[in-house]
Amino acid sequence: MSALLSDFTPDSHDRDLLLTATRYWDDVLALAVLTPVFWSLCSYFLLPKKHEPGYDLLFASPQRQDGLLSEKEKTSEDARDINRKLNDAATDVVVFWGSQSGRAAQFARQLARELHSNGIAATAEDLDLYDHEHLAQVSRDKVLGFVVSTFGEGDPPDNAAGLWDALREFNKSKTDALSGLRYFVFGLGDSKYEQYNQFALNIDQQLQEAGAQRVGDLGKCDVSKAADDGWMDWKETIMQQVSDLVPARLPKTVASLYEADIDITDLPQDDPALPPALLAAELGRTKVHTAPVSSSRLLSAPGSRAYIHLEFDISAFGPDFTYSTGDHLAVWPMNSDQEISRLAALFGWSPTVLAAPINITARSSTDTTTLALGQTTRLSLLRHHLDIAGPLTVQTVRLLAHFAPTPESKTYLNTLLASSTQVADLTSSHTTLAGVMALSLSSSSDPTPGTSTPITWSNALFPLLLQTLQRIQPRYFSISSSPLCSPDKVSITVGVLTVPVSNTDSTQPTTFFGLASGYLLSLHQTFQTQVQGHGHGHPSPGTTSRSPVSPPTAPTYTLSPPRTPTPTLGSPNAASHGEGSCTAQISLRPSSFRPPTDPTVPVVLVAAGSGVAPFLGFITERAELRRRGGKVGRCLLFFGCRNPTEDFLYGETWEQIRSEHDFLEVETAFSRPGEQGGEEEGKKEKMYVQDKLEERKGEVARLVKEEGGRVYICGGVAMARAVKEGVVGGVEGGGEGFGGCLVNGDGGLVLGGFDGFDDD
Ligand SMILES: Cc1cc2nc3c(=O)[nH]c(=O)nc-3n(C[C@H](O)[C@H](O)[C@H](O)COP(=O)(O)OP(=O)(O)OC[C@H]3O[C@@H](n4cnc5c(N)ncnc54)[C@H](O)[C@@H]3O)c2cc1C
Ligand SMILES: NC(=O)c1ccc[n+]([C@@H]2O[C@H](COP(=O)([O-])OP(=O)(O)OC[C@H]3O[C@@H](n4cnc5c(N)ncnc54)[C@H](OP(=O)(O)O)[C@@H]3O)[C@@H](O)[C@H]2O)c1
Ligand SMILES: Cc1cc2nc3c(=O)[nH]c(=O)nc-3n(C[C@H](O)[C@H](O)[C@H](O)COP(=O)(O)O)c2cc1C
C-alpha cells in the first residue's frame, strides 16, 4: 500500500482519500494477520492437555518463590553486615533499594546489572536485609547507591525504615561517622504528594551531615509525569561517574545495551527436575495463601462504576493469618488471558512454545539481580511475573525501537521517542506493551499479499524485556471486616479502575481495567456464575444485595490456582472447571490505622469512595460489641460519593445498624447529585466530605477535645489532603482544631501531629 503512494501525485482531496483508504487496508491487513493468530491462541488453550507430574510447578506464581519470608528465615547477623558482602564477594558498588511497590527495586537492579555488564562488580540489595550501623565500616574505595521511593507523607518505604533509623543514630553521635563514604541517591516520588521525594532528600541530608560525599546529582523521578521520568538520563550520567571512581575488574558480559546478560534455553518437555525455590514453597515456608472466595457482592448500581465486596475464607490458615481491624490485605494479581495472547501473537509464539519448559541462566555467576532465574515457562512469566499491562517506560519503547521488525515500525517508535510529549500521550492513553507493538506494526508495509505470515518480533527482545519490565506487585486493600465478627473470613471493598481507551489497535479492548481491580472484578463475576449455578450466594453481613453481575465485563483470567494440573489460558468459564478455582493469592500486612483500643472513645471517620473500606470493619465491630452488651463510643461517619443511587457504598448496612443502635451517625456528601436523581436532586449542589466537615466542625472539635475523640481519614490523596488541611487550618487559625487525626490517603498512613494525639 505505501509503495503505491510514491508513484502517484494526487491533489490534496485525492491524497486524503487515498491515505484513508491506505490506513483502512493497513488496518484490515493487520487485523487479518493478527486476528487468526490471536484467536487460535485463545481457542487452542481451551483444550486441556496432559503433562508430566510436577510440570505444573513451572507455572507457580513468583510470590511462591520469593514469598514473604518469616522472621526466622531472615539472614543471619553476619550476612546482614554489608561489609561482608563487599569483601567476600569482591563487590565495589552496592545499589540498595528502598521500595514499597517494586519500581525502585526494578531501577536498582537495572543499574546494578548494567554496571556489572560493563565490568564493574556491582550488585543490587534490599535495604531490609542489612543492619545499617555497619555502614560506618564500609571501605572508602567502595560506592553505595540508594534508589528509594517515598511513602506515607514523606516517609520511608517499609524496607528502608532501618536505614532511616541508623542514619539518624549516626547523626545523634555527631562524630562524622560516615566521613568520606561515597554514595549516590535516586528518588522515586509523585509530585501530587505534598512531601515530593522527601525520603530521598532526607537520606541525602542525613548522609551529608554524617560526613558522606555524594557522587553526582540527586536524581528524581516524578511518576505522575512518566513511570521512568528522569531515570534514563540520570542513569547514563551516574554510570559514567561511578566508572570514573571504581575499576572495571570483571570482563564485560554484553557488547551493547541491546544485549541481555541472561540466556533462555529450552528444556525437554518431561524434565522431572523441579525448581528448588518452588520446593521450598512446597514446604509451606511462605506466608502467601491461596484463599477461596466465600462471598462476593456488587455494591454499586449496575452500569455505573463498579465497586465490589469480596470475602475470602481464611479458616484453613490458622494462626498464620490472624488479622486486626484496619489491617491491609495484599492481593497478588495476574495478567489477563487476552493481554498474554496479544503479546504471544506478536512474538509468534504458538501455545506449545508458550507452555514449553525453559531454563533462565545469568551469564555471570554473581548476577543476582535478574528476575526468575531457573526453570519456568514463557506462559508463567507472562501471566504471573511481568507487568505487561503497566505504564510504558521510555526504556521499553527504546528497546522496541531497536528490535522493531520493519522500517516503518522503527520509524513509528523513533518518532515517539523524539518527543517526550508523544511518549507521555501514549502512556496517558493506557496503551500496553502489546498495544504499542501492534500500533507500530499497523504503520508497517503489509506482508506479501496473499501470504498469511504475520510480522513478528525477534525472540532476542524477550530476555531484555525480562530484565526491564516491572515485576507484578501485590496491591493492598484495607480489610473491611472485623475479626470479632468474622474470625474465619476476611473481606475487602474494591473500586474497579476502568479507563476508556481511544488509541486502540485492532486487537486492543476499548476499556482498560486496572491490573488488580480488573482481576478481582473477574473473580467476582466468576464467583457469581458459579454460585448462581450452584444456587448459593447469601448476602454476607456488611454487603448490599444488588444485581450480582454488572457491566463492564472484566477480561478473562485463568483463575485456577497455579498448582492445578492443566494451567491453560482460559475462557470466561475457565474458573468454573473445578472446585476451588475461585481463589486468590493473598497475604496479610499489618497496619497502624486501627480503631482506638478503647471502644468507648468517640470516632469521626472521613471517607470518600472505596476509602470507606476500613470503616466498615470499625463500625461493624462496634455494632457487634454493642450486640454483646458492651459500651461503645459515638461514631460519626462522613462519606462522600457521587450520588445516593449510584455508589452509596454500604448505605443499607448503615441503615440496619442505625435501626438497632444509637452510636452511629452518617453524614453524606454527594458530588454528582443530579446524575441519577430526579429534578429536585438535579438542583442540589456538588458537595465533598470536607464541605460537610466544615459545616459541622464546631461539633467535631468538641467531640475530639472534650470527649477525647479521634479523627480518621481514608480515601484518595486529593481528598485526604484537603480534609487534613481543613483540620490543620482549624488548629493553626486559632479556630477549632480536631485534636488527633489519622490519615489513610491512598494507603499512606500519617499521624497528624496535633495536640492531644495519642497513638495506639
Ligand atoms: C494501603 C493501601 C490500601 C488500599 N486500600 C484500598 C481499598 O480498600 N479499596 C480499593 O479499591 N483500593 C485500595 N487501595 C488502592 C489499590 O491498592 C490499588 O492501587 C487499586 O485497586 C488500583 O490497582 P489496579 O491494579 O487495579 O490498577 P493499576 O493497573 O495498578 O493502575 C494504577 C494506576 O496506573 C495507571 N496505569 C496502569 N497501567 C497503565 C498503562 N498501561 N498506561 C498508563 N497508565 C496505566 C492507571 O490508570 C492507574 O492510575 C489501597 C492502596 C493502598 C496503598
Ligand atoms: N487504606 C487506604 O489507604 C485506602 C483504602 C481504600 C481506598 N483508598 C483509596 O481511596 C481512593 C478512592 O477512590 P474511588 O475511586 O473509590 O473514589 P474517588 O474517585 O475518590 O471518588 C469518591 C468521591 O470522592 C469525590 N472526590 C473527588 N475528588 C475529591 C476531593 N479532592 N476531595 C473530596 N472528595 C473528592 C468524588 O467526586 P467527583 O469524582 O464527582 O468529583 C466522589 O464523590 C482510591 O484512590 C483508593 O486507592 C485508600
Ligand atoms: C500511599 C502512598 C503514599 C505516597 N506518598 C508519597 C509522598 O509522600 N511523596 C512522594 O513523592 N511520593 C509518594 N508516593 C508515590 C510513590 O513514591 C511512587 O508511586 C513511587 O513510584 C513508588 O515507588 P516504589 O514502587 O519503588 O515503591 C506515595 C504513593 C503511595 C501509594
PDB file of C-alpha atoms in Angstrom, residues 508-709:
ATOM      1  CA  GLN A 508      -6.884  -3.864  21.909  1.00  0.00           C
ATOM      2  CA  PRO A 509     -10.019  -3.758  24.017  1.00  0.00           C
ATOM      3  CA  THR A 510     -11.772  -0.404  24.308  1.00  0.00           C
ATOM      4  CA  THR A 511     -11.735  -0.412  28.105  1.00  0.00           C
ATOM      5  CA  PHE A 512      -8.577  -0.561  30.184  1.00  0.00           C
ATOM      6  CA  PHE A 513      -9.003  -2.376  33.509  1.00  0.00           C
ATOM      7  CA  GLY A 514      -6.655  -1.836  36.431  1.00  0.00           C
ATOM      8  CA  LEU A 515      -4.497  -4.929  36.836  1.00  0.00           C
ATOM      9  CA  ALA A 516      -5.668  -5.970  40.305  1.00  0.00           C
ATOM     10  CA  SER A 517      -9.134  -4.460  40.307  1.00  0.00           C
ATOM     11  CA  GLY A 518      -9.907  -5.933  36.855  1.00  0.00           C
ATOM     12  CA  TYR A 519      -8.712  -9.297  38.104  1.00  0.00           C
ATOM     13  CA  LEU A 520     -10.834  -9.014  41.254  1.00  0.00           C
ATOM     14  CA  LEU A 521     -13.867  -7.975  39.201  1.00  0.00           C
ATOM     15  CA  SER A 522     -13.370 -11.107  37.146  1.00  0.00           C
ATOM     16  CA  LEU A 523     -13.094 -13.138  40.332  1.00  0.00           C
ATOM     17  CA  HIS A 524     -16.384 -11.626  41.497  1.00  0.00           C
ATOM     18  CA  GLN A 525     -18.123 -12.272  38.177  1.00  0.00           C
ATOM     19  CA  THR A 526     -16.852 -15.840  38.050  1.00  0.00           C
ATOM     20  CA  PHE A 527     -17.875 -16.476  41.638  1.00  0.00           C
ATOM     21  CA  GLN A 528     -21.323 -15.173  40.855  1.00  0.00           C
ATOM     22  CA  THR A 529     -21.607 -17.521  37.869  1.00  0.00           C
ATOM     23  CA  GLN A 530     -20.503 -20.451  39.994  1.00  0.00           C
ATOM     24  CA  VAL A 531     -22.761 -19.505  42.873  1.00  0.00           C
ATOM     25  CA  GLN A 532     -25.740 -18.962  40.643  1.00  0.00           C
ATOM     26  CA  GLY A 533     -25.061 -22.311  39.039  1.00  0.00           C
ATOM     27  CA  HIS A 534     -24.985 -23.962  42.440  1.00  0.00           C
ATOM     28  CA  GLY A 535     -27.822 -21.905  43.883  1.00  0.00           C
ATOM     29  CA  HIS A 536     -25.838 -20.380  46.746  1.00  0.00           C
ATOM     30  CA  GLY A 537     -24.898 -16.801  47.403  1.00  0.00           C
ATOM     31  CA  HIS A 538     -26.432 -15.457  50.573  1.00  0.00           C
ATOM     32  CA  PRO A 539     -25.509 -11.887  51.312  1.00  0.00           C
ATOM     33  CA  SER A 540     -22.859 -11.611  53.978  1.00  0.00           C
ATOM     34  CA  PRO A 541     -23.037  -9.018  56.741  1.00  0.00           C
ATOM     35  CA  GLY A 542     -21.984  -5.597  55.628  1.00  0.00           C
ATOM     36  CA  THR A 543     -22.885  -6.014  51.991  1.00  0.00           C
ATOM     37  CA  THR A 544     -25.734  -4.677  49.966  1.00  0.00           C
ATOM     38  CA  SER A 545     -27.671  -7.070  47.797  1.00  0.00           C
ATOM     39  CA  ARG A 546     -27.936  -5.680  44.332  1.00  0.00           C
ATOM     40  CA  SER A 547     -27.854  -7.410  40.975  1.00  0.00           C
ATOM     41  CA  PRO A 548     -24.830  -9.709  41.094  1.00  0.00           C
ATOM     42  CA  VAL A 549     -23.430  -9.233  37.598  1.00  0.00           C
ATOM     43  CA  SER A 550     -22.976  -5.836  36.023  1.00  0.00           C
ATOM     44  CA  PRO A 551     -21.264  -4.421  33.009  1.00  0.00           C
ATOM     45  CA  PRO A 552     -18.472  -3.835  32.167  1.00  0.00           C
ATOM     46  CA  THR A 553     -17.401  -7.423  31.863  1.00  0.00           C
ATOM     47  CA  ALA A 554     -13.880  -7.942  33.095  1.00  0.00           C
ATOM     48  CA  PRO A 555     -11.201  -9.525  30.928  1.00  0.00           C
ATOM     49  CA  THR A 556     -10.781 -13.256  31.445  1.00  0.00           C
ATOM     50  CA  TYR A 557      -8.160 -14.812  33.690  1.00  0.00           C
ATOM     51  CA  THR A 558      -7.086 -18.340  34.313  1.00  0.00           C
ATOM     52  CA  LEU A 559      -8.266 -18.238  37.859  1.00  0.00           C
ATOM     53  CA  SER A 560      -7.384 -21.757  38.863  1.00  0.00           C
ATOM     54  CA  PRO A 561      -4.568 -21.852  41.389  1.00  0.00           C
ATOM     55  CA  PRO A 562      -1.063 -22.289  39.987  1.00  0.00           C
ATOM     56  CA  ARG A 563      -0.825 -25.893  41.077  1.00  0.00           C
ATOM     57  CA  THR A 564      -3.816 -27.296  39.177  1.00  0.00           C
ATOM     58  CA  PRO A 565      -2.753 -29.845  36.579  1.00  0.00           C
ATOM     59  CA  THR A 566      -3.936 -28.013  33.469  1.00  0.00           C
ATOM     60  CA  PRO A 567      -2.800 -24.395  33.665  1.00  0.00           C
ATOM     61  CA  THR A 568      -4.117 -23.177  30.340  1.00  0.00           C
ATOM     62  CA  LEU A 569      -5.173 -19.804  29.108  1.00  0.00           C
ATOM     63  CA  GLY A 570      -8.872 -19.874  29.677  1.00  0.00           C
ATOM     64  CA  SER A 571     -12.246 -18.700  28.590  1.00  0.00           C
ATOM     65  CA  PRO A 572     -14.725 -16.707  30.666  1.00  0.00           C
ATOM     66  CA  ASN A 573     -15.681 -20.068  32.168  1.00  0.00           C
ATOM     67  CA  ALA A 574     -12.154 -21.160  32.958  1.00  0.00           C
ATOM     68  CA  ALA A 575     -12.706 -20.755  36.648  1.00  0.00           C
ATOM     69  CA  SER A 576     -15.774 -22.917  36.716  1.00  0.00           C
ATOM     70  CA  HIS A 577     -13.906 -26.055  35.684  1.00  0.00           C
ATOM     71  CA  GLY A 578     -13.453 -27.296  39.200  1.00  0.00           C
ATOM     72  CA  GLU A 579     -13.809 -26.795  42.901  1.00  0.00           C
ATOM     73  CA  GLY A 580     -11.526 -24.228  44.420  1.00  0.00           C
ATOM     74  CA  SER A 581     -10.867 -22.490  41.139  1.00  0.00           C
ATOM     75  CA  CYS A 582     -12.253 -19.225  42.503  1.00  0.00           C
ATOM     76  CA  THR A 583      -9.273 -18.390  44.650  1.00  0.00           C
ATOM     77  CA  ALA A 584      -6.770 -15.594  45.011  1.00  0.00           C
ATOM     78  CA  GLN A 585      -3.279 -15.393  46.429  1.00  0.00           C
ATOM     79  CA  ILE A 586      -3.347 -13.130  49.442  1.00  0.00           C
ATOM     80  CA  SER A 587      -1.179 -12.131  52.361  1.00  0.00           C
ATOM     81  CA  LEU A 588      -1.642 -10.003  55.421  1.00  0.00           C
ATOM     82  CA  ARG A 589       0.024  -6.632  56.042  1.00  0.00           C
ATOM     83  CA  PRO A 590      -0.388  -5.190  59.495  1.00  0.00           C
ATOM     84  CA  SER A 591      -1.325  -1.530  59.630  1.00  0.00           C
ATOM     85  CA  SER A 592      -1.397   1.099  62.349  1.00  0.00           C
ATOM     86  CA  PHE A 593      -4.662   2.502  61.006  1.00  0.00           C
ATOM     87  CA  ARG A 594      -6.571   0.809  63.779  1.00  0.00           C
ATOM     88  CA  PRO A 595      -9.629   1.836  65.770  1.00  0.00           C
ATOM     89  CA  PRO A 596      -8.904   3.074  69.310  1.00  0.00           C
ATOM     90  CA  THR A 597      -8.181   0.177  71.643  1.00  0.00           C
ATOM     91  CA  ASP A 598     -10.854   1.600  73.957  1.00  0.00           C
ATOM     92  CA  PRO A 599     -14.136   1.202  72.048  1.00  0.00           C
ATOM     93  CA  THR A 600     -15.832   3.907  74.105  1.00  0.00           C
ATOM     94  CA  VAL A 601     -13.598   6.581  72.516  1.00  0.00           C
ATOM     95  CA  PRO A 602     -15.705   8.594  70.052  1.00  0.00           C
ATOM     96  CA  VAL A 603     -14.507   8.445  66.433  1.00  0.00           C
ATOM     97  CA  VAL A 604     -15.001  10.710  63.447  1.00  0.00           C
ATOM     98  CA  LEU A 605     -14.476   8.705  60.254  1.00  0.00           C
ATOM     99  CA  VAL A 606     -13.996  10.610  56.997  1.00  0.00           C
ATOM    100  CA  ALA A 607     -14.029   8.685  53.695  1.00  0.00           C
ATOM    101  CA  ALA A 608     -14.769   9.050  50.000  1.00  0.00           C
ATOM    102  CA  GLY A 609     -15.426   6.163  47.602  1.00  0.00           C
ATOM    103  CA  SER A 610     -13.600   2.964  48.472  1.00  0.00           C
ATOM    104  CA  GLY A 611     -11.901   4.858  51.304  1.00  0.00           C
ATOM    105  CA  VAL A 612     -14.847   3.684  53.392  1.00  0.00           C
ATOM    106  CA  ALA A 613     -13.362   0.160  53.253  1.00  0.00           C
ATOM    107  CA  PRO A 614     -11.669   0.043  56.687  1.00  0.00           C
ATOM    108  CA  PHE A 615     -14.566   1.875  58.328  1.00  0.00           C
ATOM    109  CA  LEU A 616     -16.952  -0.988  57.577  1.00  0.00           C
ATOM    110  CA  GLY A 617     -14.725  -3.053  59.883  1.00  0.00           C
ATOM    111  CA  PHE A 618     -14.557  -0.286  62.520  1.00  0.00           C
ATOM    112  CA  ILE A 619     -18.331   0.190  62.582  1.00  0.00           C
ATOM    113  CA  THR A 620     -19.470  -3.434  62.388  1.00  0.00           C
ATOM    114  CA  GLU A 621     -17.061  -4.183  65.231  1.00  0.00           C
ATOM    115  CA  ARG A 622     -18.702  -1.556  67.434  1.00  0.00           C
ATOM    116  CA  ALA A 623     -22.150  -2.888  66.473  1.00  0.00           C
ATOM    117  CA  GLU A 624     -21.058  -6.382  67.468  1.00  0.00           C
ATOM    118  CA  LEU A 625     -19.657  -5.148  70.793  1.00  0.00           C
ATOM    119  CA  ARG A 626     -22.927  -3.371  71.464  1.00  0.00           C
ATOM    120  CA  ARG A 627     -24.870  -6.503  70.499  1.00  0.00           C
ATOM    121  CA  ARG A 628     -22.861  -8.386  73.120  1.00  0.00           C
ATOM    122  CA  GLY A 629     -23.872  -5.803  75.726  1.00  0.00           C
ATOM    123  CA  GLY A 630     -20.676  -3.710  75.668  1.00  0.00           C
ATOM    124  CA  LYS A 631     -20.404   0.081  75.791  1.00  0.00           C
ATOM    125  CA  VAL A 632     -19.225   1.842  72.631  1.00  0.00           C
ATOM    126  CA  GLY A 633     -18.446   5.456  71.866  1.00  0.00           C
ATOM    127  CA  ARG A 634     -20.132   7.635  69.281  1.00  0.00           C
ATOM    128  CA  CYS A 635     -19.224   7.135  65.657  1.00  0.00           C
ATOM    129  CA  LEU A 636     -19.708   9.964  63.179  1.00  0.00           C
ATOM    130  CA  LEU A 637     -19.107   8.871  59.576  1.00  0.00           C
ATOM    131  CA  PHE A 638     -18.645  11.478  56.842  1.00  0.00           C
ATOM    132  CA  PHE A 639     -18.950   9.728  53.495  1.00  0.00           C
ATOM    133  CA  GLY A 640     -18.500  11.197  50.010  1.00  0.00           C
ATOM    134  CA  CYS A 641     -19.665   9.591  46.782  1.00  0.00           C
ATOM    135  CA  ARG A 642     -21.351  10.576  43.533  1.00  0.00           C
ATOM    136  CA  ASN A 643     -24.997  10.183  44.499  1.00  0.00           C
ATOM    137  CA  PRO A 644     -27.281   8.082  46.683  1.00  0.00           C
ATOM    138  CA  THR A 645     -28.363   5.646  43.982  1.00  0.00           C
ATOM    139  CA  GLU A 646     -25.081   5.007  42.190  1.00  0.00           C
ATOM    140  CA  ASP A 647     -22.319   4.439  44.733  1.00  0.00           C
ATOM    141  CA  PHE A 648     -23.526   5.000  48.288  1.00  0.00           C
ATOM    142  CA  LEU A 649     -21.436   2.055  49.468  1.00  0.00           C
ATOM    143  CA  TYR A 650     -22.865   0.099  52.415  1.00  0.00           C
ATOM    144  CA  GLY A 651     -25.784   2.550  52.755  1.00  0.00           C
ATOM    145  CA  GLU A 652     -28.126  -0.319  53.643  1.00  0.00           C
ATOM    146  CA  THR A 653     -25.696  -1.635  56.247  1.00  0.00           C
ATOM    147  CA  TRP A 654     -25.569   1.747  57.996  1.00  0.00           C
ATOM    148  CA  GLU A 655     -29.364   1.881  57.961  1.00  0.00           C
ATOM    149  CA  GLN A 656     -29.585  -1.534  59.546  1.00  0.00           C
ATOM    150  CA  ILE A 657     -27.065  -0.683  62.270  1.00  0.00           C
ATOM    151  CA  ARG A 658     -28.806   2.617  62.961  1.00  0.00           C
ATOM    152  CA  SER A 659     -32.125   0.842  63.300  1.00  0.00           C
ATOM    153  CA  GLU A 660     -30.656  -1.334  66.068  1.00  0.00           C
ATOM    154  CA  HIS A 661     -28.208   1.010  67.850  1.00  0.00           C
ATOM    155  CA  ASP A 662     -27.740   4.683  68.547  1.00  0.00           C
ATOM    156  CA  PHE A 663     -23.932   5.111  68.327  1.00  0.00           C
ATOM    157  CA  LEU A 664     -23.722   5.700  64.559  1.00  0.00           C
ATOM    158  CA  GLU A 665     -24.463   8.848  62.586  1.00  0.00           C
ATOM    159  CA  VAL A 666     -23.804   9.129  58.867  1.00  0.00           C
ATOM    160  CA  GLU A 667     -23.290  12.437  57.067  1.00  0.00           C
ATOM    161  CA  THR A 668     -23.186  12.128  53.266  1.00  0.00           C
ATOM    162  CA  ALA A 669     -21.678  14.438  50.660  1.00  0.00           C
ATOM    163  CA  PHE A 670     -22.874  13.801  47.094  1.00  0.00           C
ATOM    164  CA  SER A 671     -20.618  15.160  44.390  1.00  0.00           C
ATOM    165  CA  ARG A 672     -22.888  14.468  41.426  1.00  0.00           C
ATOM    166  CA  PRO A 673     -26.341  14.612  42.975  1.00  0.00           C
ATOM    167  CA  GLY A 674     -28.191  15.306  39.723  1.00  0.00           C
ATOM    168  CA  GLU A 675     -26.855  12.409  37.711  1.00  0.00           C
ATOM    169  CA  GLN A 676     -29.234   9.740  38.964  1.00  0.00           C
ATOM    170  CA  GLY A 677     -31.867  11.662  40.862  1.00  0.00           C
ATOM    171  CA  GLY A 678     -34.965  13.425  39.638  1.00  0.00           C
ATOM    172  CA  GLU A 679     -35.436  17.152  39.081  1.00  0.00           C
ATOM    173  CA  GLU A 680     -35.129  18.003  42.769  1.00  0.00           C
ATOM    174  CA  GLU A 681     -31.842  16.111  43.092  1.00  0.00           C
ATOM    175  CA  GLY A 682     -30.556  17.888  39.990  1.00  0.00           C
ATOM    176  CA  LYS A 683     -30.862  21.242  41.753  1.00  0.00           C
ATOM    177  CA  LYS A 684     -28.633  20.152  44.614  1.00  0.00           C
ATOM    178  CA  GLU A 685     -25.113  21.465  44.936  1.00  0.00           C
ATOM    179  CA  LYS A 686     -21.940  19.383  44.426  1.00  0.00           C
ATOM    180  CA  MET A 687     -20.631  18.521  47.872  1.00  0.00           C
ATOM    181  CA  TYR A 688     -17.395  16.970  49.082  1.00  0.00           C
ATOM    182  CA  VAL A 689     -16.788  15.489  52.526  1.00  0.00           C
ATOM    183  CA  GLN A 690     -14.621  18.438  53.527  1.00  0.00           C
ATOM    184  CA  ASP A 691     -17.622  20.742  52.931  1.00  0.00           C
ATOM    185  CA  LYS A 692     -19.740  18.661  55.290  1.00  0.00           C
ATOM    186  CA  LEU A 693     -16.951  18.537  57.838  1.00  0.00           C
ATOM    187  CA  GLU A 694     -16.622  22.307  57.629  1.00  0.00           C
ATOM    188  CA  GLU A 695     -20.373  22.659  58.310  1.00  0.00           C
ATOM    189  CA  ARG A 696     -20.035  20.601  61.471  1.00  0.00           C
ATOM    190  CA  LYS A 697     -16.526  21.430  62.571  1.00  0.00           C
ATOM    191  CA  GLY A 698     -17.546  23.023  65.872  1.00  0.00           C
ATOM    192  CA  GLU A 699     -19.320  19.850  66.880  1.00  0.00           C
ATOM    193  CA  VAL A 700     -16.491  17.613  65.684  1.00  0.00           C
ATOM    194  CA  ALA A 701     -13.916  19.719  67.535  1.00  0.00           C
ATOM    195  CA  ARG A 702     -15.907  19.422  70.753  1.00  0.00           C
ATOM    196  CA  LEU A 703     -16.210  15.669  70.276  1.00  0.00           C
ATOM    197  CA  VAL A 704     -12.454  15.428  69.968  1.00  0.00           C
ATOM    198  CA  LYS A 705     -11.347  18.000  72.524  1.00  0.00           C
ATOM    199  CA  GLU A 706     -13.900  17.449  75.238  1.00  0.00           C
ATOM    200  CA  GLU A 707     -14.646  13.759  74.798  1.00  0.00           C
ATOM    201  CA  GLY A 708     -11.190  12.591  73.689  1.00  0.00           C
ATOM    202  CA  GLY A 709     -12.408  11.539  70.231  1.00  0.00           C
TER     203      GLY A 709
END
